[in-house]
Every structure is written in structure tokens, then in C-alpha cells.
């Protein structure tokens, strides 16, 4: 059936991406990977080359490409996303898996089945909340110290906040204009 064929193609594509990722890491050779899929770029790239009508328009590091609110990497339905670099550890007694950023900030995640290697964690801007004071009594486990560096109006009701983590990684948060004013 068409659906089972899609599943096989998706599995094969995932296996191929794993192989390319492992090959790039183990050989440390420069590679050119051409794709229109933002998730593949986020997973594999260190540098991103943008083209339009067959012409080079911009070259950015992955971090810089993801720190721009108008980045071509942001597409519906997900919208703006951040990619943090860190290492996954084995799941703990609480059933959660630690993701540790280079400066030692630990996020707790639902287990992914991977651990030990340097990884990238994709976080949608619409899934990030901001607080001016340390929240208490909430179900959100992951709270990161950040510095607000920029605000970008998306439309009359939404604002994109650019945040800097202590290790200089960028995190984006989509908030309402009302929340920004508050």
C-alpha cells in the first residue's frame, strides 16, 4: 500500500541520514549535502549556503542561520526553531534522559534511545516560555538562564524573542505582543 511504502522510504531515509551523520563525524571531511528539508539541515550542517534562482545569496554558520527570524529554514507548520548542541546521557531513575549543553546546563528529556554522543536538540520557538522570575509549582522541568538580546515583531499579535544561553547558544521564543508589553 502507499502508506507502508512511505514508511519504508522514511525508515530508509532516516538510516541514510544516520550513516551520513556518522561518516561526517568519524572522518571530519568537508561534505556538501543539498536539500530543501530544514530538519536535515539542522541535523547535519555546520555551514548553510542559501541559493535563489541558481545564485548564492548567503552563507551562514548553522547557529547564525537559525538566529535570524527571517531564515529560510523556518517553514510551516513548525515555524521558528532553535537547535542546541550538547550531549545525551543515559536515562536516569526518573525515566528522563539528560541533555547537557557545553557549559553544563542540563535539560531533562523523554528518552530518545541515543546517548553519549554530541547531539543537536531541536526546540520550537512556540514551545518556549519566558519568565522574569524563577517559576515555582509548574510542570515545566527545563528552566534555562538566558539573556534577552532582541525582539522581532512577527505580526501585530506575535513577537519573536532572541535569547542567549550562558554558553552563547541562541534560543528563540515566540510570545504574544501582550506578553512582551507585560
mmCIF file of N, CA and C in Angstrom, residues 13-147:
data_model
loop_
_atom_site.group_PDB
_atom_site.id
_atom_site.type_symbol
_atom_site.label_atom_id
_atom_site.label_comp_id
_atom_site.label_asym_id
_atom_site.label_seq_id
_atom_site.Cartn_x
_atom_site.Cartn_y
_atom_site.Cartn_z
ATOM 1 N N UNK A 13 15.371 6.623 4.633
ATOM 2 C CA UNK A 13 15.921 7.976 4.679
ATOM 3 C C UNK A 13 16.567 8.239 6.040
ATOM 4 N N UNK A 14 15.909 7.830 7.121
ATOM 5 C CA UNK A 14 16.460 8.006 8.467
ATOM 6 C C UNK A 14 17.772 7.243 8.619
ATOM 7 N N UNK A 15 17.823 6.025 8.097
ATOM 8 C CA UNK A 15 19.053 5.222 8.168
ATOM 9 C C UNK A 15 20.170 5.878 7.359
ATOM 10 N N UNK A 16 19.825 6.423 6.191
ATOM 11 C CA UNK A 16 20.819 7.099 5.363
ATOM 12 C C UNK A 16 21.345 8.354 6.058
ATOM 13 N N UNK A 17 20.459 9.121 6.694
ATOM 14 C CA UNK A 17 20.900 10.308 7.429
ATOM 15 C C UNK A 17 21.811 9.926 8.591
ATOM 16 N N UNK A 18 21.490 8.827 9.288
ATOM 17 C CA UNK A 18 22.363 8.335 10.365
ATOM 18 C C UNK A 18 23.753 8.014 9.814
ATOM 19 N N UNK A 19 23.788 7.352 8.659
ATOM 20 C CA UNK A 19 25.058 6.983 8.038
ATOM 21 C C UNK A 19 25.860 8.217 7.631
ATOM 22 N N UNK A 20 25.210 9.178 7.000
ATOM 23 C CA UNK A 20 25.894 10.414 6.590
ATOM 24 C C UNK A 20 26.422 11.153 7.815
ATOM 25 N N UNK A 21 25.598 11.246 8.864
ATOM 26 C CA UNK A 21 25.998 11.915 10.106
ATOM 27 C C UNK A 21 27.222 11.234 10.708
ATOM 28 N N UNK A 22 27.199 9.915 10.797
ATOM 29 C CA UNK A 22 28.318 9.166 11.368
ATOM 30 C C UNK A 22 29.571 9.311 10.516
ATOM 31 N N UNK A 23 29.419 9.252 9.212
ATOM 32 C CA UNK A 23 30.556 9.399 8.303
ATOM 33 C C UNK A 23 31.194 10.776 8.447
ATOM 34 N N UNK A 24 30.376 11.810 8.505
ATOM 35 C CA UNK A 24 30.897 13.175 8.655
ATOM 36 C C UNK A 24 31.644 13.327 9.975
ATOM 37 N N UNK A 25 31.095 12.765 11.044
ATOM 38 C CA UNK A 25 31.744 12.891 12.359
ATOM 39 C C UNK A 25 33.035 12.079 12.441
ATOM 40 N N UNK A 26 33.018 10.861 11.908
ATOM 41 C CA UNK A 26 34.181 9.980 12.057
ATOM 42 C C UNK A 26 35.341 10.375 11.146
ATOM 43 N N UNK A 27 35.054 10.941 9.975
ATOM 44 C CA UNK A 27 36.136 11.296 9.055
ATOM 45 C C UNK A 27 36.546 12.753 9.161
ATOM 46 N N UNK A 28 35.657 13.610 9.667
ATOM 47 C CA UNK A 28 35.884 15.045 9.772
ATOM 48 C C UNK A 28 36.262 15.662 8.419
ATOM 49 N N UNK A 29 35.728 15.069 7.342
ATOM 50 C CA UNK A 29 35.948 15.602 5.999
ATOM 51 C C UNK A 29 34.822 16.555 5.641
ATOM 52 N N UNK A 30 35.132 17.626 4.917
ATOM 53 C CA UNK A 30 34.051 18.507 4.454
ATOM 54 C C UNK A 30 33.126 17.751 3.510
ATOM 55 N N UNK A 31 31.830 17.984 3.658
ATOM 56 C CA UNK A 31 30.838 17.348 2.793
ATOM 57 C C UNK A 31 29.855 18.394 2.322
ATOM 58 N N UNK A 32 29.354 18.206 1.117
ATOM 59 C CA UNK A 32 28.317 19.066 0.580
ATOM 60 C C UNK A 32 27.045 18.227 0.488
ATOM 61 N N UNK A 33 26.003 18.671 1.167
ATOM 62 C CA UNK A 33 24.724 17.963 1.177
ATOM 63 C C UNK A 33 23.669 18.951 0.704
ATOM 64 N N UNK A 34 22.975 18.623 -0.355
ATOM 65 C CA UNK A 34 21.974 19.511 -0.934
ATOM 66 C C UNK A 34 20.590 19.001 -0.543
ATOM 67 N N UNK A 35 19.795 19.894 0.057
ATOM 68 C CA UNK A 35 18.451 19.522 0.480
ATOM 69 C C UNK A 35 17.577 20.764 0.590
ATOM 70 N N UNK A 36 16.288 20.544 0.544
ATOM 71 C CA UNK A 36 15.314 21.604 0.807
ATOM 72 C C UNK A 36 14.651 21.359 2.159
ATOM 73 N N UNK A 37 15.066 20.317 2.851
ATOM 74 C CA UNK A 37 14.445 19.907 4.100
ATOM 75 C C UNK A 37 15.159 20.575 5.287
ATOM 76 N N UNK A 38 14.500 21.540 5.961
ATOM 77 C CA UNK A 38 15.143 22.240 7.080
ATOM 78 C C UNK A 38 15.611 21.308 8.200
ATOM 79 N N UNK A 39 14.869 20.240 8.474
ATOM 80 C CA UNK A 39 15.285 19.323 9.549
ATOM 81 C C UNK A 39 16.588 18.607 9.213
ATOM 82 N N UNK A 40 16.787 18.291 7.949
ATOM 83 C CA UNK A 40 18.043 17.666 7.541
ATOM 84 C C UNK A 40 19.195 18.659 7.681
ATOM 85 N N UNK A 41 18.952 19.915 7.332
ATOM 86 C CA UNK A 41 19.964 20.955 7.508
ATOM 87 C C UNK A 41 20.312 21.085 8.988
ATOM 88 N N UNK A 42 19.291 21.175 9.831
ATOM 89 C CA UNK A 42 19.513 21.326 11.270
ATOM 90 C C UNK A 42 20.294 20.150 11.843
ATOM 91 N N UNK A 43 20.070 18.976 11.304
ATOM 92 C CA UNK A 43 20.727 17.785 11.828
ATOM 93 C C UNK A 43 22.180 17.663 11.378
ATOM 94 N N UNK A 44 22.451 18.000 10.111
ATOM 95 C CA UNK A 44 23.755 17.679 9.539
ATOM 96 C C UNK A 44 24.710 18.852 9.365
ATOM 97 N N UNK A 45 24.186 20.045 9.180
ATOM 98 C CA UNK A 45 25.026 21.164 8.724
ATOM 99 C C UNK A 45 25.819 21.836 9.833
ATOM 100 N N UNK A 46 26.964 22.340 9.439
ATOM 101 C CA UNK A 46 27.714 23.292 10.252
ATOM 102 C C UNK A 46 27.659 24.657 9.583
ATOM 103 N N UNK A 47 27.703 24.651 8.256
ATOM 104 C CA UNK A 47 27.578 25.849 7.431
ATOM 105 C C UNK A 47 26.363 25.651 6.527
ATOM 106 N N UNK A 48 25.650 26.733 6.251
ATOM 107 C CA UNK A 48 24.472 26.679 5.397
ATOM 108 C C UNK A 48 24.662 27.677 4.262
ATOM 109 N N UNK A 49 24.485 27.193 3.037
ATOM 110 C CA UNK A 49 24.568 28.046 1.853
ATOM 111 C C UNK A 49 23.148 28.183 1.311
ATOM 112 N N UNK A 50 22.678 29.420 1.215
ATOM 113 C CA UNK A 50 21.350 29.683 0.691
ATOM 114 C C UNK A 50 21.472 30.111 -0.766
ATOM 115 N N UNK A 51 20.548 29.590 -1.584
ATOM 116 C CA UNK A 51 20.542 29.935 -3.002
ATOM 117 C C UNK A 51 19.129 30.324 -3.421
ATOM 118 N N UNK A 52 19.054 31.188 -4.413
ATOM 119 C CA UNK A 52 17.778 31.566 -5.017
ATOM 120 C C UNK A 52 18.023 31.734 -6.508
ATOM 121 N N UNK A 53 17.178 31.095 -7.295
ATOM 122 C CA UNK A 53 17.278 31.170 -8.755
ATOM 123 C C UNK A 53 18.682 30.812 -9.244
ATOM 124 N N UNK A 54 19.284 29.795 -8.625
ATOM 125 C CA UNK A 54 20.590 29.317 -9.055
ATOM 126 C C UNK A 54 21.764 30.162 -8.622
ATOM 127 N N UNK A 55 21.519 31.161 -7.784
ATOM 128 C CA UNK A 55 22.600 32.046 -7.323
ATOM 129 C C UNK A 55 22.742 31.982 -5.806
ATOM 130 N N UNK A 56 23.990 32.029 -5.373
ATOM 131 C CA UNK A 56 24.292 32.061 -3.951
ATOM 132 C C UNK A 56 23.805 33.386 -3.370
ATOM 133 N N UNK A 57 23.000 33.337 -2.308
ATOM 134 C CA UNK A 57 22.514 34.577 -1.700
ATOM 135 C C UNK A 57 23.114 34.825 -0.327
ATOM 136 N N UNK A 58 23.535 33.767 0.355
ATOM 137 C CA UNK A 58 24.045 33.954 1.708
ATOM 138 C C UNK A 58 24.721 32.668 2.179
ATOM 139 N N UNK A 59 25.767 32.826 2.982
ATOM 140 C CA UNK A 59 26.407 31.700 3.653
ATOM 141 C C UNK A 59 26.495 32.047 5.126
ATOM 142 N N UNK A 60 25.980 31.153 5.965
ATOM 143 C CA UNK A 60 25.981 31.360 7.417
ATOM 144 C C UNK A 60 26.414 30.094 8.129
ATOM 145 N N UNK A 61 26.905 30.249 9.341
ATOM 146 C CA UNK A 61 27.039 29.078 10.198
ATOM 147 C C UNK A 61 25.619 28.619 10.522
ATOM 148 N N UNK A 62 25.457 27.375 10.930
ATOM 149 C CA UNK A 62 24.120 26.898 11.285
ATOM 150 C C UNK A 62 23.536 27.763 12.399
ATOM 151 N N UNK A 63 24.350 28.098 13.386
ATOM 152 C CA UNK A 63 23.867 28.917 14.507
ATOM 153 C C UNK A 63 23.369 30.274 14.016
ATOM 154 N N UNK A 64 24.120 30.906 13.110
ATOM 155 C CA UNK A 64 23.697 32.208 12.587
ATOM 156 C C UNK A 64 22.446 32.089 11.722
ATOM 157 N N UNK A 65 22.362 31.035 10.926
ATOM 158 C CA UNK A 65 21.187 30.826 10.070
ATOM 159 C C UNK A 65 19.928 30.645 10.919
ATOM 160 N N UNK A 66 20.074 29.992 12.068
ATOM 161 C CA UNK A 66 18.925 29.755 12.947
ATOM 162 C C UNK A 66 18.632 30.942 13.856
ATOM 163 N N UNK A 67 19.558 31.880 13.960
ATOM 164 C CA UNK A 67 19.355 33.041 14.825
ATOM 165 C C UNK A 67 18.668 34.196 14.094
ATOM 166 N N UNK A 68 18.418 34.027 12.808
ATOM 167 C CA UNK A 68 17.763 35.069 12.012
ATOM 168 C C UNK A 68 16.268 34.795 11.960
ATOM 169 N N UNK A 69 15.434 35.731 12.363
ATOM 170 C CA UNK A 69 13.991 35.477 12.367
ATOM 171 C C UNK A 69 13.407 35.273 10.977
ATOM 172 N N UNK A 70 14.112 35.724 9.933
ATOM 173 C CA UNK A 70 13.613 35.566 8.565
ATOM 174 C C UNK A 70 14.283 34.404 7.838
ATOM 175 N N UNK A 71 14.897 33.497 8.578
ATOM 176 C CA UNK A 71 15.630 32.400 7.971
ATOM 177 C C UNK A 71 14.727 31.535 7.101
ATOM 178 N N UNK A 72 15.256 31.143 5.948
ATOM 179 C CA UNK A 72 14.524 30.243 5.054
ATOM 180 C C UNK A 72 14.382 28.845 5.654
ATOM 181 N N UNK A 73 15.074 28.572 6.742
ATOM 182 C CA UNK A 73 14.948 27.265 7.390
ATOM 183 C C UNK A 73 13.636 27.129 8.160
ATOM 184 N N UNK A 74 12.971 28.223 8.424
ATOM 185 C CA UNK A 74 11.733 28.185 9.194
ATOM 186 C C UNK A 74 10.554 28.082 8.243
ATOM 187 N N UNK A 75 9.893 26.949 8.277
ATOM 188 C CA UNK A 75 8.764 26.719 7.387
ATOM 189 C C UNK A 75 7.581 26.178 8.175
ATOM 190 N N UNK A 76 6.365 26.466 7.696
ATOM 191 C CA UNK A 76 5.179 25.885 8.314
ATOM 192 C C UNK A 76 5.260 24.363 8.221
ATOM 193 N N UNK A 77 4.678 23.609 9.097
ATOM 194 C CA UNK A 77 3.842 24.099 10.186
ATOM 195 C C UNK A 77 4.625 24.420 11.457
ATOM 196 N N UNK A 78 5.914 24.061 11.501
ATOM 197 C CA UNK A 78 6.679 24.234 12.737
ATOM 198 C C UNK A 78 7.044 25.677 13.026
ATOM 199 N N UNK A 79 7.364 26.449 12.007
ATOM 200 C CA UNK A 79 7.794 27.814 12.223
ATOM 201 C C UNK A 79 9.214 27.868 12.748
ATOM 202 N N UNK A 80 9.501 28.890 13.521
ATOM 203 C CA UNK A 80 10.850 29.135 14.023
ATOM 204 C C UNK A 80 11.261 28.040 15.012
ATOM 205 N N UNK A 81 12.508 27.600 14.873
ATOM 206 C CA UNK A 81 13.055 26.583 15.767
ATOM 207 C C UNK A 81 14.493 26.949 16.117
ATOM 208 N N UNK A 82 14.947 26.466 17.256
ATOM 209 C CA UNK A 82 16.339 26.608 17.668
ATOM 210 C C UNK A 82 16.946 25.218 17.711
ATOM 211 N N UNK A 83 18.252 25.147 17.522
ATOM 212 C CA UNK A 83 18.957 23.880 17.632
ATOM 213 C C UNK A 83 20.091 24.079 18.627
ATOM 214 N N UNK A 84 20.025 23.359 19.739
ATOM 215 C CA UNK A 84 21.073 23.431 20.757
ATOM 216 C C UNK A 84 21.998 22.241 20.602
ATOM 217 N N UNK A 85 23.276 22.474 20.845
ATOM 218 C CA UNK A 85 24.275 21.418 20.796
ATOM 219 C C UNK A 85 24.566 20.963 22.215
ATOM 220 N N UNK A 86 24.702 19.664 22.388
ATOM 221 C CA UNK A 86 25.013 19.113 23.696
ATOM 222 C C UNK A 86 25.221 17.621 23.593
ATOM 223 N N UNK A 87 25.260 16.962 24.743
ATOM 224 C CA UNK A 87 25.460 15.515 24.782
ATOM 225 C C UNK A 87 24.308 14.868 25.545
ATOM 226 N N UNK A 88 23.873 13.728 25.031
ATOM 227 C CA UNK A 88 22.821 12.961 25.696
ATOM 228 C C UNK A 88 23.445 11.930 26.619
ATOM 229 N N UNK A 89 22.923 11.848 27.814
ATOM 230 C CA UNK A 89 23.363 10.821 28.743
ATOM 231 C C UNK A 89 22.319 9.727 28.829
ATOM 232 N N UNK A 90 22.623 8.666 29.555
ATOM 233 C CA UNK A 90 21.641 7.588 29.720
ATOM 234 C C UNK A 90 20.481 8.046 30.600
ATOM 235 N N UNK A 91 19.315 7.463 30.386
ATOM 236 C CA UNK A 91 18.136 7.794 31.187
ATOM 237 C C UNK A 91 18.416 7.511 32.660
ATOM 238 N N UNK A 92 17.904 8.399 33.526
ATOM 239 C CA UNK A 92 18.110 8.260 34.959
ATOM 240 C C UNK A 92 16.969 7.511 35.632
ATOM 241 N N UNK A 93 17.019 7.460 36.941
ATOM 242 C CA UNK A 93 15.993 6.771 37.723
ATOM 243 C C UNK A 93 14.622 7.413 37.544
ATOM 244 N N UNK A 94 14.605 8.701 37.186
ATOM 245 C CA UNK A 94 13.329 9.398 36.964
ATOM 246 C C UNK A 94 12.720 9.074 35.600
ATOM 247 N N UNK A 95 13.459 8.267 34.781
ATOM 248 C CA UNK A 95 12.962 7.893 33.473
ATOM 249 C C UNK A 95 13.253 8.919 32.406
ATOM 250 N N UNK A 96 13.943 9.995 32.748
ATOM 251 C CA UNK A 96 14.249 11.050 31.792
ATOM 252 C C UNK A 96 15.720 10.993 31.396
ATOM 253 N N UNK A 97 16.001 11.482 30.205
ATOM 254 C CA UNK A 97 17.355 11.449 29.670
ATOM 255 C C UNK A 97 17.958 12.848 29.729
ATOM 256 N N UNK A 98 19.146 12.993 30.325
ATOM 257 C CA UNK A 98 19.760 14.324 30.397
ATOM 258 C C UNK A 98 20.410 14.730 29.078
ATOM 259 N N UNK A 99 20.202 15.989 28.704
ATOM 260 C CA UNK A 99 20.876 16.607 27.569
ATOM 261 C C UNK A 99 21.683 17.743 28.174
ATOM 262 N N UNK A 100 23.004 17.653 28.092
ATOM 263 C CA UNK A 100 23.880 18.625 28.752
ATOM 264 C C UNK A 100 24.552 19.514 27.718
ATOM 265 N N UNK A 101 24.347 20.843 27.862
ATOM 266 C CA UNK A 101 24.966 21.799 26.954
ATOM 267 C C UNK A 101 26.450 21.923 27.308
ATOM 268 N N UNK A 102 27.258 22.497 26.419
ATOM 269 C CA UNK A 102 28.696 22.608 26.686
ATOM 270 C C UNK A 102 29.055 23.306 28.001
ATOM 271 N N UNK A 103 28.197 24.224 28.490
ATOM 272 C CA UNK A 103 28.525 24.900 29.746
ATOM 273 C C UNK A 103 27.886 24.222 30.965
ATOM 274 N N UNK A 104 27.309 23.040 30.777
ATOM 275 C CA UNK A 104 26.824 22.261 31.910
ATOM 276 C C UNK A 104 25.357 22.433 32.262
ATOM 277 N N UNK A 105 24.588 23.190 31.489
ATOM 278 C CA UNK A 105 23.151 23.283 31.737
ATOM 279 C C UNK A 105 22.517 21.977 31.299
ATOM 280 N N UNK A 106 21.695 21.386 32.172
ATOM 281 C CA UNK A 106 21.085 20.089 31.889
ATOM 282 C C UNK A 106 19.591 20.251 31.643
ATOM 283 N N UNK A 107 19.139 19.707 30.529
ATOM 284 C CA UNK A 107 17.714 19.620 30.228
ATOM 285 C C UNK A 107 17.329 18.155 30.387
ATOM 286 N N UNK A 108 16.123 17.899 30.850
ATOM 287 C CA UNK A 108 15.669 16.517 31.008
ATOM 288 C C UNK A 108 14.624 16.233 29.940
ATOM 289 N N UNK A 109 14.848 15.142 29.193
ATOM 290 C CA UNK A 109 14.033 14.811 28.036
ATOM 291 C C UNK A 109 13.430 13.423 28.160
ATOM 292 N N UNK A 110 12.362 13.206 27.428
ATOM 293 C CA UNK A 110 11.833 11.856 27.274
ATOM 294 C C UNK A 110 12.913 11.063 26.549
ATOM 295 N N UNK A 111 13.202 9.819 26.955
ATOM 296 C CA UNK A 111 14.299 9.054 26.342
ATOM 297 C C UNK A 111 14.172 8.952 24.828
ATOM 298 N N UNK A 112 15.334 9.091 24.162
ATOM 299 C CA UNK A 112 15.390 9.059 22.703
ATOM 300 C C UNK A 112 15.966 7.758 22.171
ATOM 301 N N UNK A 113 16.612 6.978 23.034
ATOM 302 C CA UNK A 113 17.262 5.767 22.563
ATOM 303 C C UNK A 113 18.717 5.993 22.180
ATOM 304 N N UNK A 114 19.172 7.237 22.197
ATOM 305 C CA UNK A 114 20.566 7.566 21.890
ATOM 306 C C UNK A 114 21.212 8.099 23.164
ATOM 307 N N UNK A 115 22.519 7.937 23.266
ATOM 308 C CA UNK A 115 23.242 8.598 24.341
ATOM 309 C C UNK A 115 24.728 8.646 24.022
ATOM 310 N N UNK A 116 25.444 9.461 24.814
ATOM 311 C CA UNK A 116 26.888 9.517 24.755
ATOM 312 C C UNK A 116 27.490 10.433 23.714
ATOM 313 N N UNK A 117 26.862 10.581 22.565
ATOM 314 C CA UNK A 117 27.477 11.377 21.506
ATOM 315 C C UNK A 117 27.004 12.814 21.548
ATOM 316 N N UNK A 118 27.811 13.659 20.929
ATOM 317 C CA UNK A 118 27.397 15.046 20.734
ATOM 318 C C UNK A 118 26.138 15.033 19.879
ATOM 319 N N UNK A 119 25.132 15.753 20.283
ATOM 320 C CA UNK A 119 23.844 15.747 19.578
ATOM 321 C C UNK A 119 23.322 17.160 19.409
ATOM 322 N N UNK A 120 22.272 17.260 18.635
ATOM 323 C CA UNK A 120 21.566 18.519 18.447
ATOM 324 C C UNK A 120 20.128 18.324 18.908
ATOM 325 N N UNK A 121 19.643 19.297 19.660
ATOM 326 C CA UNK A 121 18.285 19.262 20.196
ATOM 327 C C UNK A 121 17.489 20.373 19.535
ATOM 328 N N UNK A 122 16.405 20.015 18.846
ATOM 329 C CA UNK A 122 15.556 20.975 18.137
ATOM 330 C C UNK A 122 14.420 21.405 19.057
ATOM 331 N N UNK A 123 14.278 22.726 19.223
ATOM 332 C CA UNK A 123 13.239 23.277 20.101
ATOM 333 C C UNK A 123 12.441 24.307 19.313
ATOM 334 N N UNK A 124 11.143 24.092 19.208
ATOM 335 C CA UNK A 124 10.289 25.039 18.513
ATOM 336 C C UNK A 124 10.112 26.288 19.357
ATOM 337 N N UNK A 125 10.172 27.455 18.719
ATOM 338 C CA UNK A 125 10.032 28.728 19.444
ATOM 339 C C UNK A 125 8.676 28.819 20.137
ATOM 340 N N UNK A 126 7.657 28.229 19.557
ATOM 341 C CA UNK A 126 6.327 28.294 20.167
ATOM 342 C C UNK A 126 6.231 27.427 21.427
ATOM 343 N N UNK A 127 7.237 26.565 21.672
ATOM 344 C CA UNK A 127 7.255 25.722 22.868
ATOM 345 C C UNK A 127 8.078 26.316 24.004
ATOM 346 N N UNK A 128 8.616 27.519 23.808
ATOM 347 C CA UNK A 128 9.459 28.161 24.819
ATOM 348 C C UNK A 128 8.647 29.232 25.535
ATOM 349 N N UNK A 129 8.664 29.190 26.851
ATOM 350 C CA UNK A 129 8.009 30.209 27.667
ATOM 351 C C UNK A 129 9.077 31.063 28.332
ATOM 352 N N UNK A 130 8.731 32.298 28.621
ATOM 353 C CA UNK A 130 9.656 33.195 29.299
ATOM 354 C C UNK A 130 9.102 33.568 30.663
ATOM 355 N N UNK A 131 9.989 33.742 31.626
ATOM 356 C CA UNK A 131 9.602 34.182 32.964
ATOM 357 C C UNK A 131 10.623 35.205 33.451
ATOM 358 N N UNK A 132 10.124 36.234 34.105
ATOM 359 C CA UNK A 132 11.040 37.247 34.657
ATOM 360 C C UNK A 132 11.584 36.818 36.014
ATOM 361 N N UNK A 133 10.867 35.916 36.682
ATOM 362 C CA UNK A 133 11.323 35.377 37.965
ATOM 363 C C UNK A 133 11.272 33.858 37.893
ATOM 364 N N UNK A 134 11.978 33.210 38.788
ATOM 365 C CA UNK A 134 12.022 31.741 38.815
ATOM 366 C C UNK A 134 10.625 31.198 39.085
ATOM 367 N N UNK A 135 10.060 30.430 38.128
ATOM 368 C CA UNK A 135 8.716 29.879 38.343
ATOM 369 C C UNK A 135 8.747 28.747 39.367
ATOM 370 N N UNK A 136 7.655 28.595 40.076
ATOM 371 C CA UNK A 136 7.544 27.528 41.074
ATOM 372 C C UNK A 136 6.207 26.814 40.892
ATOM 373 N N UNK A 137 6.197 25.542 41.236
ATOM 374 C CA UNK A 137 4.953 24.784 41.207
ATOM 375 C C UNK A 137 4.392 24.575 39.818
ATOM 376 N N UNK A 138 5.241 24.446 38.818
ATOM 377 C CA UNK A 138 4.765 24.216 37.457
ATOM 378 C C UNK A 138 5.311 22.892 36.940
ATOM 379 N N UNK A 139 4.704 22.378 35.885
ATOM 380 C CA UNK A 139 5.128 21.089 35.341
ATOM 381 C C UNK A 139 6.322 21.199 34.395
ATOM 382 N N UNK A 140 6.704 22.396 33.989
ATOM 383 C CA UNK A 140 7.867 22.550 33.110
ATOM 384 C C UNK A 140 9.139 22.234 33.890
ATOM 385 N N UNK A 141 9.837 21.203 33.445
ATOM 386 C CA UNK A 141 11.053 20.780 34.142
ATOM 387 C C UNK A 141 12.279 21.577 33.736
ATOM 388 N N UNK A 142 12.340 21.967 32.484
ATOM 389 C CA UNK A 142 13.539 22.587 31.942
ATOM 390 C C UNK A 142 13.440 24.101 32.015
ATOM 391 N N UNK A 143 14.293 24.663 32.854
ATOM 392 C CA UNK A 143 14.360 26.120 33.001
ATOM 393 C C UNK A 143 15.813 26.527 32.786
ATOM 394 N N UNK A 144 15.995 27.403 31.819
ATOM 395 C CA UNK A 144 17.338 27.800 31.425
ATOM 396 C C UNK A 144 17.568 29.271 31.711
ATOM 397 N N UNK A 145 18.720 29.612 32.273
ATOM 398 C CA UNK A 145 19.043 31.033 32.413
ATOM 399 C C UNK A 145 19.405 31.594 31.034
ATOM 400 N N UNK A 146 18.754 32.675 30.643
ATOM 401 C CA UNK A 146 19.001 33.286 29.333
ATOM 402 C C UNK A 146 19.077 34.795 29.469
ATOM 403 N N UNK A 147 19.642 35.401 28.452
ATOM 404 C CA UNK A 147 19.645 36.858 28.345
ATOM 405 C C UNK A 147 18.870 37.212 27.089
#
